[in-house]
Amino acid sequence: GNSVTQMEGPVTLSEEAFLTINCTYTATGYPSLFWYVQYPGEGLQLLLKATKADDKGSNKGFEATYRKETTSFHLEKGSVQVSDSAVYFCALDSSYKLIFGSGTRLLVRP
Amino acid sequence: ETGVTQSPTHLIKTRGQQVTLRCSSQSGHNTVSWYQQALGQGPQFIFQYYREEENGRGNFPPRFSGLQFPNYSSELNVNALELDDSALYLCASSLKKDEQFFGPGTRLTVL
């Protein structure tokens, strides 16, 4: 069945460092791919999405490119801020539902 | 435009009890999905309702049931609570297969 695998955290970075969080997927066909962010004590917020191969989703300095050949959707940001500290979830759209990875906690230190 | 709201925010129950969680969908949305997020895990799909009918179900036992009302708000009911039911329950609304918008969740603790 369809699934999403994320790198395990926590990822600890200093402010202004470069961020990569790896995400790979297994799916039938070409599902839409998403990154969601969850701040402490809150629900999920959509960060960015891509709906077809080679699409690049971007928002708030974060980017991810839908790579069909490597079945990946890695999240990147050039310069992280303390306020980016949160848990990040990669997800795919499987018909009527979202399938999520297990999440990667990011901690950014001043 | 009002976003997705959920109630209550927190809930404590004992094993064997029953619980009802509520979700108000975003204005104009006709689809509600429920997810269970155990501590340290990603959300797991429970079921989805579209126009008051169940539209799909994940790998959860029948003691997890739901309803959707004519105004598209929804309830999640869990009977015979078990310790492993302790989790954050997330509701998401959407317009059929469009982007899902999540509420803040209900934190359920089963003792």
PDB file of N, CA, C and O in Angstrom, chain A residues 34 36 38 41-46 49 89 93 95-103, chain B residues 33 35 37 40-43 45 48 55-57 88 90 97 99-100 102-105:
ATOM      1  N   PHE A  34       2.556  16.626   0.187  1.00  0.00           N
ATOM      2  CA  PHE A  34       2.384  17.766   1.085  1.00  0.00           C
ATOM      3  C   PHE A  34       3.447  17.761   2.181  1.00  0.00           C
ATOM      4  O   PHE A  34       3.948  16.709   2.577  1.00  0.00           O
ATOM      5  N   TYR A  36       3.245  19.334   6.065  1.00  0.00           N
ATOM      6  CA  TYR A  36       2.489  20.010   7.103  1.00  0.00           C
ATOM      7  C   TYR A  36       3.425  20.325   8.272  1.00  0.00           C
ATOM      8  O   TYR A  36       4.405  19.618   8.514  1.00  0.00           O
ATOM      9  N   GLN A  38       3.451  21.321  12.531  1.00  0.00           N
ATOM     10  CA  GLN A  38       2.668  21.305  13.767  1.00  0.00           C
ATOM     11  C   GLN A  38       3.482  21.979  14.870  1.00  0.00           C
ATOM     12  O   GLN A  38       4.524  21.467  15.293  1.00  0.00           O
ATOM     13  N   GLY A  41       1.278  22.077  20.808  1.00  0.00           N
ATOM     14  CA  GLY A  41      -0.084  22.261  21.289  1.00  0.00           C
ATOM     15  C   GLY A  41      -1.095  22.652  20.235  1.00  0.00           C
ATOM     16  O   GLY A  41      -2.223  23.012  20.566  1.00  0.00           O
ATOM     17  N   GLU A  42      -0.719  22.566  18.963  1.00  0.00           N
ATOM     18  CA  GLU A  42      -1.624  22.998  17.905  1.00  0.00           C
ATOM     19  C   GLU A  42      -1.909  21.874  16.917  1.00  0.00           C
ATOM     20  O   GLU A  42      -1.303  20.806  16.980  1.00  0.00           O
ATOM     21  N   GLY A  43      -2.855  22.116  16.009  1.00  0.00           N
ATOM     22  CA  GLY A  43      -3.149  21.175  14.941  1.00  0.00           C
ATOM     23  C   GLY A  43      -2.156  21.326  13.810  1.00  0.00           C
ATOM     24  O   GLY A  43      -1.093  21.928  13.966  1.00  0.00           O
ATOM     25  N   LEU A  44      -2.518  20.773  12.664  1.00  0.00           N
ATOM     26  CA  LEU A  44      -1.622  20.786  11.514  1.00  0.00           C
ATOM     27  C   LEU A  44      -1.915  21.982  10.615  1.00  0.00           C
ATOM     28  O   LEU A  44      -3.078  22.306  10.360  1.00  0.00           O
ATOM     29  N   GLN A  45      -0.846  22.565  10.091  1.00  0.00           N
ATOM     30  CA  GLN A  45      -0.986  23.639   9.102  1.00  0.00           C
ATOM     31  C   GLN A  45      -0.291  23.196   7.818  1.00  0.00           C
ATOM     32  O   GLN A  45       0.838  22.700   7.873  1.00  0.00           O
ATOM     33  N   LEU A  46      -0.960  23.387   6.701  1.00  0.00           N
ATOM     34  CA  LEU A  46      -0.330  23.069   5.433  1.00  0.00           C
ATOM     35  C   LEU A  46       0.796  24.052   5.166  1.00  0.00           C
ATOM     36  O   LEU A  46       0.594  25.270   5.183  1.00  0.00           O
ATOM     37  N   LYS A  49       2.703  22.290  -1.007  1.00  0.00           N
ATOM     38  CA  LYS A  49       2.246  21.082  -1.686  1.00  0.00           C
ATOM     39  C   LYS A  49       2.733  21.080  -3.125  1.00  0.00           C
ATOM     40  O   LYS A  49       3.120  22.123  -3.676  1.00  0.00           O
ATOM     41  N   PHE A  89       5.617  17.192   9.026  1.00  0.00           N
ATOM     42  CA  PHE A  89       5.075  15.931   8.522  1.00  0.00           C
ATOM     43  C   PHE A  89       4.998  15.975   6.999  1.00  0.00           C
ATOM     44  O   PHE A  89       4.443  16.911   6.423  1.00  0.00           O
ATOM     45  N   ASP A  93      -1.520  12.185  -0.772  1.00  0.00           N
ATOM     46  CA  ASP A  93      -2.952  12.086  -0.956  1.00  0.00           C
ATOM     47  C   ASP A  93      -3.260  10.736  -1.587  1.00  0.00           C
ATOM     48  O   ASP A  93      -2.885  10.483  -2.731  1.00  0.00           O
ATOM     49  N   SER A  95      -6.290   8.816  -2.583  1.00  0.00           N
ATOM     50  CA  SER A  95      -7.724   8.831  -2.847  1.00  0.00           C
ATOM     51  C   SER A  95      -8.414   9.815  -1.898  1.00  0.00           C
ATOM     52  O   SER A  95      -8.258  11.000  -2.051  1.00  0.00           O
ATOM     53  N   TYR A  96      -9.139   9.348  -0.924  1.00  0.00           N
ATOM     54  CA  TYR A  96      -9.919  10.224  -0.072  1.00  0.00           C
ATOM     55  C   TYR A  96      -9.210  10.573   1.235  1.00  0.00           C
ATOM     56  O   TYR A  96      -9.771  11.261   2.065  1.00  0.00           O
ATOM     57  N   LYS A  97      -7.994  10.102   1.453  1.00  0.00           N
ATOM     58  CA  LYS A  97      -7.350  10.322   2.743  1.00  0.00           C
ATOM     59  C   LYS A  97      -5.905  10.766   2.550  1.00  0.00           C
ATOM     60  O   LYS A  97      -5.309  10.595   1.488  1.00  0.00           O
ATOM     61  N   LEU A  98      -5.354  11.348   3.637  1.00  0.00           N
ATOM     62  CA  LEU A  98      -3.939  11.681   3.670  1.00  0.00           C
ATOM     63  C   LEU A  98      -3.191  10.600   4.442  1.00  0.00           C
ATOM     64  O   LEU A  98      -3.657  10.132   5.484  1.00  0.00           O
ATOM     65  N   ILE A  99      -2.038  10.207   3.899  1.00  0.00           N
ATOM     66  CA  ILE A  99      -1.153   9.280   4.594  1.00  0.00           C
ATOM     67  C   ILE A  99       0.076  10.069   5.014  1.00  0.00           C
ATOM     68  O   ILE A  99       0.736  10.695   4.164  1.00  0.00           O
ATOM     69  N   PHE A 100       0.362  10.043   6.314  1.00  0.00           N
ATOM     70  CA  PHE A 100       1.434  10.853   6.877  1.00  0.00           C
ATOM     71  C   PHE A 100       2.661  10.011   7.235  1.00  0.00           C
ATOM     72  O   PHE A 100       2.547   8.831   7.585  1.00  0.00           O
ATOM     73  N   GLY A 101       3.811  10.657   7.191  1.00  0.00           N
ATOM     74  CA  GLY A 101       4.998  10.092   7.799  1.00  0.00           C
ATOM     75  C   GLY A 101       4.936  10.276   9.301  1.00  0.00           C
ATOM     76  O   GLY A 101       3.984  10.866   9.834  1.00  0.00           O
ATOM     77  N   SER A 102       5.945   9.806   9.992  1.00  0.00           N
ATOM     78  CA  SER A 102       5.932   9.819  11.451  1.00  0.00           C
ATOM     79  C   SER A 102       6.354  11.162  12.040  1.00  0.00           C
ATOM     80  O   SER A 102       6.296  11.350  13.256  1.00  0.00           O
ATOM     81  N   GLY A 103       6.776  12.080  11.191  1.00  0.00           N
ATOM     82  CA  GLY A 103       7.123  13.414  11.656  1.00  0.00           C
ATOM     83  C   GLY A 103       8.593  13.559  12.003  1.00  0.00           C
ATOM     84  O   GLY A 103       9.248  12.601  12.431  1.00  0.00           O
TER      85      GLY A 103
ATOM     86  N   SER B  33     -12.953  14.808   7.619  1.00  0.00           N
ATOM     87  CA  SER B  33     -12.130  13.628   7.869  1.00  0.00           C
ATOM     88  C   SER B  33     -11.627  13.671   9.301  1.00  0.00           C
ATOM     89  O   SER B  33     -11.340  14.751   9.829  1.00  0.00           O
ATOM     90  N   TYR B  35      -8.763  12.053  12.093  1.00  0.00           N
ATOM     91  CA  TYR B  35      -7.474  11.396  12.226  1.00  0.00           C
ATOM     92  C   TYR B  35      -7.143  11.235  13.708  1.00  0.00           C
ATOM     93  O   TYR B  35      -7.490  12.089  14.533  1.00  0.00           O
ATOM     94  N   GLN B  37      -3.872  10.945  16.231  1.00  0.00           N
ATOM     95  CA  GLN B  37      -2.427  11.150  16.308  1.00  0.00           C
ATOM     96  C   GLN B  37      -1.936  10.746  17.688  1.00  0.00           C
ATOM     97  O   GLN B  37      -2.117  11.480  18.658  1.00  0.00           O
ATOM     98  N   GLY B  40       3.975  11.369  19.492  1.00  0.00           N
ATOM     99  CA  GLY B  40       5.201  11.099  18.757  1.00  0.00           C
ATOM    100  C   GLY B  40       5.015  10.436  17.408  1.00  0.00           C
ATOM    101  O   GLY B  40       5.992  10.020  16.781  1.00  0.00           O
ATOM    102  N   GLN B  41       3.766  10.327  16.951  1.00  0.00           N
ATOM    103  CA  GLN B  41       3.471   9.676  15.678  1.00  0.00           C
ATOM    104  C   GLN B  41       2.795  10.640  14.706  1.00  0.00           C
ATOM    105  O   GLN B  41       2.349  11.725  15.096  1.00  0.00           O
ATOM    106  N   GLY B  42       2.716  10.201  13.465  1.00  0.00           N
ATOM    107  CA  GLY B  42       1.952  10.962  12.494  1.00  0.00           C
ATOM    108  C   GLY B  42       0.474  10.621  12.597  1.00  0.00           C
ATOM    109  O   GLY B  42       0.105   9.563  13.124  1.00  0.00           O
ATOM    110  N   PRO B  43      -0.396  11.500  12.119  1.00  0.00           N
ATOM    111  CA  PRO B  43      -1.833  11.225  12.153  1.00  0.00           C
ATOM    112  C   PRO B  43      -2.189   9.993  11.330  1.00  0.00           C
ATOM    113  O   PRO B  43      -1.616   9.762  10.267  1.00  0.00           O
ATOM    114  N   PHE B  45      -5.497   7.995   9.566  1.00  0.00           N
ATOM    115  CA  PHE B  45      -6.853   8.235   9.083  1.00  0.00           C
ATOM    116  C   PHE B  45      -7.851   7.294   9.742  1.00  0.00           C
ATOM    117  O   PHE B  45      -7.647   6.070   9.750  1.00  0.00           O
ATOM    118  N   GLN B  48     -13.885   9.258   6.831  1.00  0.00           N
ATOM    119  CA  GLN B  48     -14.273  10.505   6.185  1.00  0.00           C
ATOM    120  C   GLN B  48     -15.781  10.487   5.915  1.00  0.00           C
ATOM    121  O   GLN B  48     -16.342   9.441   5.581  1.00  0.00           O
ATOM    122  N   ASN B  55     -17.528   7.978   3.639  1.00  0.00           N
ATOM    123  CA  ASN B  55     -16.923   7.945   2.312  1.00  0.00           C
ATOM    124  C   ASN B  55     -15.644   7.120   2.279  1.00  0.00           C
ATOM    125  O   ASN B  55     -15.029   6.978   1.234  1.00  0.00           O
ATOM    126  N   GLY B  56     -15.235   6.587   3.400  1.00  0.00           N
ATOM    127  CA  GLY B  56     -14.008   5.813   3.459  1.00  0.00           C
ATOM    128  C   GLY B  56     -13.625   5.629   4.903  1.00  0.00           C
ATOM    129  O   GLY B  56     -13.956   6.469   5.755  1.00  0.00           O
ATOM    130  N   ARG B  57     -12.926   4.536   5.180  1.00  0.00           N
ATOM    131  CA  ARG B  57     -12.602   4.219   6.552  1.00  0.00           C
ATOM    132  C   ARG B  57     -11.193   3.639   6.623  1.00  0.00           C
ATOM    133  O   ARG B  57     -10.803   2.852   5.749  1.00  0.00           O
ATOM    134  N   LEU B  88      -4.262  12.613  20.302  1.00  0.00           N
ATOM    135  CA  LEU B  88      -4.836  13.857  19.796  1.00  0.00           C
ATOM    136  C   LEU B  88      -5.726  13.482  18.617  1.00  0.00           C
ATOM    137  O   LEU B  88      -5.270  12.805  17.682  1.00  0.00           O
ATOM    138  N   LEU B  90      -7.775  14.729  15.472  1.00  0.00           N
ATOM    139  CA  LEU B  90      -7.805  15.859  14.557  1.00  0.00           C
ATOM    140  C   LEU B  90      -8.952  15.708  13.567  1.00  0.00           C
ATOM    141  O   LEU B  90      -9.188  14.628  13.032  1.00  0.00           O
ATOM    142  N   LYS B  97     -12.467  16.590  -2.711  1.00  0.00           N
ATOM    143  CA  LYS B  97     -11.086  16.128  -2.737  1.00  0.00           C
ATOM    144  C   LYS B  97     -10.058  17.267  -2.706  1.00  0.00           C
ATOM    145  O   LYS B  97      -8.885  17.048  -2.930  1.00  0.00           O
ATOM    146  N   GLU B  99      -7.911  20.527  -0.839  1.00  0.00           N
ATOM    147  CA  GLU B  99      -7.046  20.626   0.324  1.00  0.00           C
ATOM    148  C   GLU B  99      -7.815  20.495   1.628  1.00  0.00           C
ATOM    149  O   GLU B  99      -8.891  21.069   1.789  1.00  0.00           O
ATOM    150  N   GLN B 100      -7.249  19.724   2.561  1.00  0.00           N
ATOM    151  CA  GLN B 100      -7.868  19.532   3.868  1.00  0.00           C
ATOM    152  C   GLN B 100      -7.329  20.565   4.854  1.00  0.00           C
ATOM    153  O   GLN B 100      -6.122  20.750   4.966  1.00  0.00           O
ATOM    154  N   PHE B 102      -7.138  21.616   8.817  1.00  0.00           N
ATOM    155  CA  PHE B 102      -7.220  20.937  10.105  1.00  0.00           C
ATOM    156  C   PHE B 102      -7.637  21.875  11.230  1.00  0.00           C
ATOM    157  O   PHE B 102      -7.255  23.054  11.253  1.00  0.00           O
ATOM    158  N   GLY B 103      -8.365  21.303  12.177  1.00  0.00           N
ATOM    159  CA  GLY B 103      -8.668  21.993  13.413  1.00  0.00           C
ATOM    160  C   GLY B 103      -7.539  21.803  14.416  1.00  0.00           C
ATOM    161  O   GLY B 103      -6.572  21.090  14.141  1.00  0.00           O
ATOM    162  N   PRO B 104      -7.682  22.420  15.602  1.00  0.00           N
ATOM    163  CA  PRO B 104      -6.616  22.355  16.607  1.00  0.00           C
ATOM    164  C   PRO B 104      -6.534  21.018  17.336  1.00  0.00           C
ATOM    165  O   PRO B 104      -5.552  20.739  18.003  1.00  0.00           O
ATOM    166  N   GLY B 105      -7.579  20.197  17.212  1.00  0.00           N
ATOM    167  CA  GLY B 105      -7.533  18.879  17.828  1.00  0.00           C
ATOM    168  C   GLY B 105      -8.173  18.823  19.206  1.00  0.00           C
ATOM    169  O   GLY B 105      -8.350  19.846  19.878  1.00  0.00           O
TER     170      GLY B 105
END
